[in-house]
PDB file of C-alpha atoms in Angstrom:
ATOM      1  CA  UNK A  22     163.056  82.801 140.224  1.00  0.00           C
ATOM      2  CA  UNK A  23     162.801  84.591 137.502  1.00  0.00           C
ATOM      3  CA  UNK A  24     164.677  87.467 136.615  1.00  0.00           C
ATOM      4  CA  UNK A  25     163.034  91.175 136.776  1.00  0.00           C
ATOM      5  CA  UNK A  26     164.974  92.224 133.742  1.00  0.00           C
ATOM      6  CA  UNK A  27     162.788  95.466 132.126  1.00  0.00           C
ATOM      7  CA  UNK A  28     162.329  95.774 128.203  1.00  0.00           C
ATOM      8  CA  UNK A  29     160.917  99.023 127.755  1.00  0.00           C
ATOM      9  CA  UNK A  30     159.183  99.725 130.838  1.00  0.00           C
ATOM     10  CA  UNK A  31     158.044  95.976 130.481  1.00  0.00           C
ATOM     11  CA  UNK A  32     158.783  93.006 132.652  1.00  0.00           C
ATOM     12  CA  UNK A  33     160.768  90.166 130.251  1.00  0.00           C
ATOM     13  CA  UNK A  34     159.410  87.612 128.724  1.00  0.00           C
ATOM     14  CA  UNK A  35     161.578  85.176 130.608  1.00  0.00           C
ATOM     15  CA  UNK A  36     159.045  86.158 133.522  1.00  0.00           C
ATOM     16  CA  UNK A  37     156.885  82.047 132.658  1.00  0.00           C
ATOM     17  CA  UNK A  38     156.145  81.235 136.191  1.00  0.00           C
ATOM     18  CA  UNK A  39     154.967  85.022 136.929  1.00  0.00           C
ATOM     19  CA  UNK A  40     153.140  84.174 133.248  1.00  0.00           C
ATOM     20  CA  UNK A  41     151.626  80.889 134.288  1.00  0.00           C
ATOM     21  CA  UNK A  42     150.138  82.763 137.909  1.00  0.00           C
ATOM     22  CA  UNK A  43     148.521  85.633 135.170  1.00  0.00           C
ATOM     23  CA  UNK A  44     150.285  88.173 137.135  1.00  0.00           C
ATOM     24  CA  UNK A  45     149.400  91.977 135.481  1.00  0.00           C
ATOM     25  CA  UNK A  46     151.435  94.435 137.633  1.00  0.00           C
ATOM     26  CA  UNK A  47     155.252  93.640 138.964  1.00  0.00           C
ATOM     27  CA  UNK A  48     155.924  95.571 142.226  1.00  0.00           C
ATOM     28  CA  UNK A  49     159.988  95.372 141.485  1.00  0.00           C
ATOM     29  CA  UNK A  50     160.781  98.377 144.349  1.00  0.00           C
ATOM     30  CA  UNK A  51     158.633  99.803 146.287  1.00  0.00           C
ATOM     31  CA  UNK A  52     160.201 103.241 144.669  1.00  0.00           C
ATOM     32  CA  UNK A  53     159.089 101.320 141.565  1.00  0.00           C
ATOM     33  CA  UNK A  54     156.245 101.922 139.562  1.00  0.00           C
ATOM     34  CA  UNK A  55     154.491  98.787 139.227  1.00  0.00           C
ATOM     35  CA  UNK A  56     155.168  97.231 135.765  1.00  0.00           C
ATOM     36  CA  UNK A  57     152.805  96.266 133.247  1.00  0.00           C
ATOM     37  CA  UNK A  58     153.269  92.041 132.250  1.00  0.00           C
ATOM     38  CA  UNK A  59     152.055  92.485 128.771  1.00  0.00           C
ATOM     39  CA  UNK A  60     153.289  88.493 128.596  1.00  0.00           C
ATOM     40  CA  UNK A  61     150.580  87.166 131.451  1.00  0.00           C
ATOM     41  CA  UNK A  62     148.730  83.833 130.103  1.00  0.00           C
ATOM     42  CA  UNK A  63     145.244  85.213 131.476  1.00  0.00           C
ATOM     43  CA  UNK A  64     142.603  83.086 133.269  1.00  0.00           C
ATOM     44  CA  UNK A  65     142.984  80.109 131.003  1.00  0.00           C
ATOM     45  CA  UNK A  66     144.793  79.079 128.139  1.00  0.00           C
ATOM     46  CA  UNK A  67     145.180  75.211 125.311  1.00  0.00           C
ATOM     47  CA  UNK A  68     148.796  74.221 125.855  1.00  0.00           C
ATOM     48  CA  UNK A  69     150.643  71.904 123.089  1.00  0.00           C
ATOM     49  CA  UNK A  70     153.207  70.317 125.084  1.00  0.00           C
ATOM     50  CA  UNK A  71     153.360  68.452 128.169  1.00  0.00           C
ATOM     51  CA  UNK A  72     156.084  67.317 129.691  1.00  0.00           C
ATOM     52  CA  UNK A  73     155.842  63.980 132.138  1.00  0.00           C
ATOM     53  CA  UNK A  74     158.166  63.820 134.525  1.00  0.00           C
ATOM     54  CA  UNK A  75     157.504  61.061 137.355  1.00  0.00           C
ATOM     55  CA  UNK A  76     158.303  63.129 141.116  1.00  0.00           C
ATOM     56  CA  UNK A  77     156.764  66.709 141.892  1.00  0.00           C
ATOM     57  CA  UNK A  78     160.515  68.048 142.415  1.00  0.00           C
ATOM     58  CA  UNK A  79     160.841  66.874 138.731  1.00  0.00           C
ATOM     59  CA  UNK A  80     157.671  69.044 137.928  1.00  0.00           C
ATOM     60  CA  UNK A  81     158.286  72.322 139.786  1.00  0.00           C
ATOM     61  CA  UNK A  82     162.498  72.093 138.730  1.00  0.00           C
ATOM     62  CA  UNK A  83     160.689  71.993 135.329  1.00  0.00           C
ATOM     63  CA  UNK A  84     159.153  74.512 135.258  1.00  0.00           C
ATOM     64  CA  UNK A  85     161.768  77.389 134.615  1.00  0.00           C
ATOM     65  CA  UNK A  86     162.512  75.213 131.236  1.00  0.00           C
ATOM     66  CA  UNK A  87     158.864  76.094 129.630  1.00  0.00           C
ATOM     67  CA  UNK A  88     156.710  78.268 127.236  1.00  0.00           C
ATOM     68  CA  UNK A  89     154.098  78.078 129.499  1.00  0.00           C
ATOM     69  CA  UNK A  90     151.919  79.567 126.778  1.00  0.00           C
ATOM     70  CA  UNK A  91     152.280  76.213 125.222  1.00  0.00           C
ATOM     71  CA  UNK A  92     153.420  73.809 127.364  1.00  0.00           C
ATOM     72  CA  UNK A  93     152.992  72.407 130.993  1.00  0.00           C
ATOM     73  CA  UNK A  94     154.429  69.952 133.220  1.00  0.00           C
ATOM     74  CA  UNK A  95     152.913  67.159 135.000  1.00  0.00           C
ATOM     75  CA  UNK A  96     154.146  64.854 137.767  1.00  0.00           C
ATOM     76  CA  UNK A  97     152.081  61.531 136.367  1.00  0.00           C
ATOM     77  CA  UNK A  98     152.060  59.691 139.703  1.00  0.00           C
ATOM     78  CA  UNK A  99     149.274  62.138 141.013  1.00  0.00           C
ATOM     79  CA  UNK A 100     147.667  62.131 137.181  1.00  0.00           C
ATOM     80  CA  UNK A 101     144.343  60.217 137.567  1.00  0.00           C
ATOM     81  CA  UNK A 102     144.388  58.656 134.311  1.00  0.00           C
ATOM     82  CA  UNK A 103     146.598  59.218 131.308  1.00  0.00           C
ATOM     83  CA  UNK A 104     148.219  62.558 129.402  1.00  0.00           C
ATOM     84  CA  UNK A 105     149.216  62.223 126.644  1.00  0.00           C
ATOM     85  CA  UNK A 106     152.249  64.526 125.530  1.00  0.00           C
ATOM     86  CA  UNK A 107     150.821  66.374 122.586  1.00  0.00           C
ATOM     87  CA  UNK A 108     147.782  68.512 121.770  1.00  0.00           C
ATOM     88  CA  UNK A 109     146.785  69.680 118.516  1.00  0.00           C
ATOM     89  CA  UNK A 110     145.484  73.569 118.719  1.00  0.00           C
ATOM     90  CA  UNK A 111     144.949  76.019 116.091  1.00  0.00           C
ATOM     91  CA  UNK A 112     144.168  79.543 116.519  1.00  0.00           C
ATOM     92  CA  UNK A 113     140.273  78.788 116.431  1.00  0.00           C
ATOM     93  CA  UNK A 114     140.167  77.226 119.191  1.00  0.00           C
ATOM     94  CA  UNK A 115     139.733  79.034 122.308  1.00  0.00           C
ATOM     95  CA  UNK A 116     138.520  78.586 126.141  1.00  0.00           C
ATOM     96  CA  UNK A 117     137.686  82.068 128.506  1.00  0.00           C
ATOM     97  CA  UNK A 118     136.176  83.315 131.454  1.00  0.00           C
ATOM     98  CA  UNK A 119     132.646  84.072 131.633  1.00  0.00           C
ATOM     99  CA  UNK A 120     132.019  84.093 135.551  1.00  0.00           C
ATOM    100  CA  UNK A 121     134.333  84.788 138.221  1.00  0.00           C
ATOM    101  CA  UNK A 122     132.352  84.369 142.269  1.00  0.00           C
ATOM    102  CA  UNK A 123     134.009  83.026 145.236  1.00  0.00           C
ATOM    103  CA  UNK A 124     132.944  80.003 145.062  1.00  0.00           C
ATOM    104  CA  UNK A 125     131.918  79.951 141.195  1.00  0.00           C
ATOM    105  CA  UNK A 126     134.205  79.763 137.929  1.00  0.00           C
ATOM    106  CA  UNK A 127     132.978  80.077 134.817  1.00  0.00           C
ATOM    107  CA  UNK A 128     134.479  79.512 131.629  1.00  0.00           C
ATOM    108  CA  UNK A 129     133.225  78.611 127.687  1.00  0.00           C
ATOM    109  CA  UNK A 130     135.380  76.614 125.449  1.00  0.00           C
ATOM    110  CA  UNK A 131     135.313  75.804 121.834  1.00  0.00           C
ATOM    111  CA  UNK A 132     137.554  73.498 119.897  1.00  0.00           C
ATOM    112  CA  UNK A 133     138.265  71.645 117.181  1.00  0.00           C
ATOM    113  CA  UNK A 134     140.307  69.326 118.936  1.00  0.00           C
ATOM    114  CA  UNK A 135     140.654  67.312 122.239  1.00  0.00           C
ATOM    115  CA  UNK A 136     142.010  69.947 124.444  1.00  0.00           C
ATOM    116  CA  UNK A 137     144.429  70.590 127.697  1.00  0.00           C
ATOM    117  CA  UNK A 138     143.150  73.302 129.517  1.00  0.00           C
ATOM    118  CA  UNK A 139     145.219  75.328 132.459  1.00  0.00           C
ATOM    119  CA  UNK A 140     143.546  77.246 134.899  1.00  0.00           C
ATOM    120  CA  UNK A 141     145.188  79.828 136.055  1.00  0.00           C
ATOM    121  CA  UNK A 142     143.516  78.956 139.396  1.00  0.00           C
ATOM    122  CA  UNK A 143     145.379  76.948 142.941  1.00  0.00           C
ATOM    123  CA  UNK A 144     144.998  73.815 142.575  1.00  0.00           C
ATOM    124  CA  UNK A 145     143.271  72.559 145.796  1.00  0.00           C
ATOM    125  CA  UNK A 146     141.967  69.064 145.243  1.00  0.00           C
ATOM    126  CA  UNK A 147     140.333  69.401 149.153  1.00  0.00           C
ATOM    127  CA  UNK A 148     136.723  70.979 147.497  1.00  0.00           C
ATOM    128  CA  UNK A 149     136.841  72.258 143.939  1.00  0.00           C
ATOM    129  CA  UNK A 150     135.112  70.438 141.476  1.00  0.00           C
ATOM    130  CA  UNK A 151     134.999  70.754 137.329  1.00  0.00           C
ATOM    131  CA  UNK A 152     131.715  70.073 135.257  1.00  0.00           C
ATOM    132  CA  UNK A 153     131.927  70.241 131.837  1.00  0.00           C
ATOM    133  CA  UNK A 154     128.733  70.864 130.772  1.00  0.00           C
ATOM    134  CA  UNK A 155     127.639  69.905 133.519  1.00  0.00           C
ATOM    135  CA  UNK A 156     128.525  66.557 134.351  1.00  0.00           C
ATOM    136  CA  UNK A 157     131.926  65.994 137.040  1.00  0.00           C
ATOM    137  CA  UNK A 158     134.855  65.312 135.644  1.00  0.00           C
ATOM    138  CA  UNK A 159     138.451  64.563 136.198  1.00  0.00           C
ATOM    139  CA  UNK A 160     141.511  66.860 137.059  1.00  0.00           C
ATOM    140  CA  UNK A 161     144.848  67.125 138.084  1.00  0.00           C
ATOM    141  CA  UNK A 162     147.298  69.395 138.489  1.00  0.00           C
ATOM    142  CA  UNK A 163     149.997  71.516 136.309  1.00  0.00           C
ATOM    143  CA  UNK A 164     153.147  73.262 136.405  1.00  0.00           C
ATOM    144  CA  UNK A 165     153.347  72.198 140.358  1.00  0.00           C
ATOM    145  CA  UNK A 166     150.223  74.601 141.425  1.00  0.00           C
ATOM    146  CA  UNK A 167     147.506  74.950 139.087  1.00  0.00           C
ATOM    147  CA  UNK A 168     144.518  72.710 137.580  1.00  0.00           C
ATOM    148  CA  UNK A 169     143.963  71.704 135.125  1.00  0.00           C
ATOM    149  CA  UNK A 170     141.864  69.184 133.514  1.00  0.00           C
ATOM    150  CA  UNK A 171     141.331  68.162 129.576  1.00  0.00           C
ATOM    151  CA  UNK A 172     138.275  69.024 127.527  1.00  0.00           C
ATOM    152  CA  UNK A 173     136.807  67.344 124.900  1.00  0.00           C
ATOM    153  CA  UNK A 174     136.510  69.000 121.344  1.00  0.00           C
ATOM    154  CA  UNK A 175     133.312  71.125 120.282  1.00  0.00           C
ATOM    155  CA  UNK A 176     131.794  73.461 122.563  1.00  0.00           C
ATOM    156  CA  UNK A 177     131.538  73.644 126.538  1.00  0.00           C
ATOM    157  CA  UNK A 178     130.651  75.249 129.744  1.00  0.00           C
ATOM    158  CA  UNK A 179     133.130  74.466 131.610  1.00  0.00           C
ATOM    159  CA  UNK A 180     132.470  75.155 135.736  1.00  0.00           C
ATOM    160  CA  UNK A 181     135.472  75.299 139.077  1.00  0.00           C
ATOM    161  CA  UNK A 182     132.591  74.743 141.890  1.00  0.00           C
ATOM    162  CA  UNK A 183     133.950  74.968 145.453  1.00  0.00           C
ATOM    163  CA  UNK A 184     132.549  72.356 147.217  1.00  0.00           C
ATOM    164  CA  UNK A 185     134.000  71.328 150.314  1.00  0.00           C
ATOM    165  CA  UNK A 186     132.589  68.314 152.076  1.00  0.00           C
ATOM    166  CA  UNK A 187     133.127  69.042 155.967  1.00  0.00           C
ATOM    167  CA  UNK A 188     131.353  72.807 154.882  1.00  0.00           C
ATOM    168  CA  UNK A 189     128.293  70.725 154.142  1.00  0.00           C
ATOM    169  CA  UNK A 190     128.346  68.168 156.533  1.00  0.00           C
ATOM    170  CA  UNK A 191     128.276  70.973 159.113  1.00  0.00           C
ATOM    171  CA  UNK A 192     125.843  72.747 157.837  1.00  0.00           C
ATOM    172  CA  UNK A 193     123.821  69.551 157.683  1.00  0.00           C
ATOM    173  CA  UNK A 194     124.705  68.960 161.738  1.00  0.00           C
ATOM    174  CA  UNK A 195     123.980  73.001 162.419  1.00  0.00           C
ATOM    175  CA  UNK A 196     120.536  72.828 160.138  1.00  0.00           C
ATOM    176  CA  UNK A 197     119.980  69.021 162.944  1.00  0.00           C
ATOM    177  CA  UNK A 198     120.283  71.003 165.707  1.00  0.00           C
ATOM    178  CA  UNK A 199     118.214  73.768 165.010  1.00  0.00           C
ATOM    179  CA  UNK A 200     114.998  71.414 164.214  1.00  0.00           C
TER     180      UNK A 200
END
């Protein structure tokens, strides 16, 4: 686990795992004030480089070697499609959260390049679906625990919706019983 080194009252930028989890405040001990983590990655970001590995263990062990702001690691045996090792980004490329609700999170993406987006949300494929401009897309896990998606160049609305099949089946069964 990352060290808890302090630098001028702030958490050291060596805590890449905490940064990718968007941990904005860190409590080191009960007696200390929370440390503001100014290095947190945010809700979503584009990365330039993707380390491709062939096992979950290699993905987990590789986390400590990444700059999570610009790099990601993916177990390609679990990815539903081919992933490039490099993605171009520039200072004008942006992706940001515009709405957060319990069962739906919306982002706006603007890029002149196809992008590899990492979302600071726990990967849970049993119900979370991703839509770009209303069309469902394939997603995958990155950095062992986070959601990731390839986003085409241009301006897009990206939505994550919680739509578990079991919940909808149970809801439909309940409606049938009422009738």
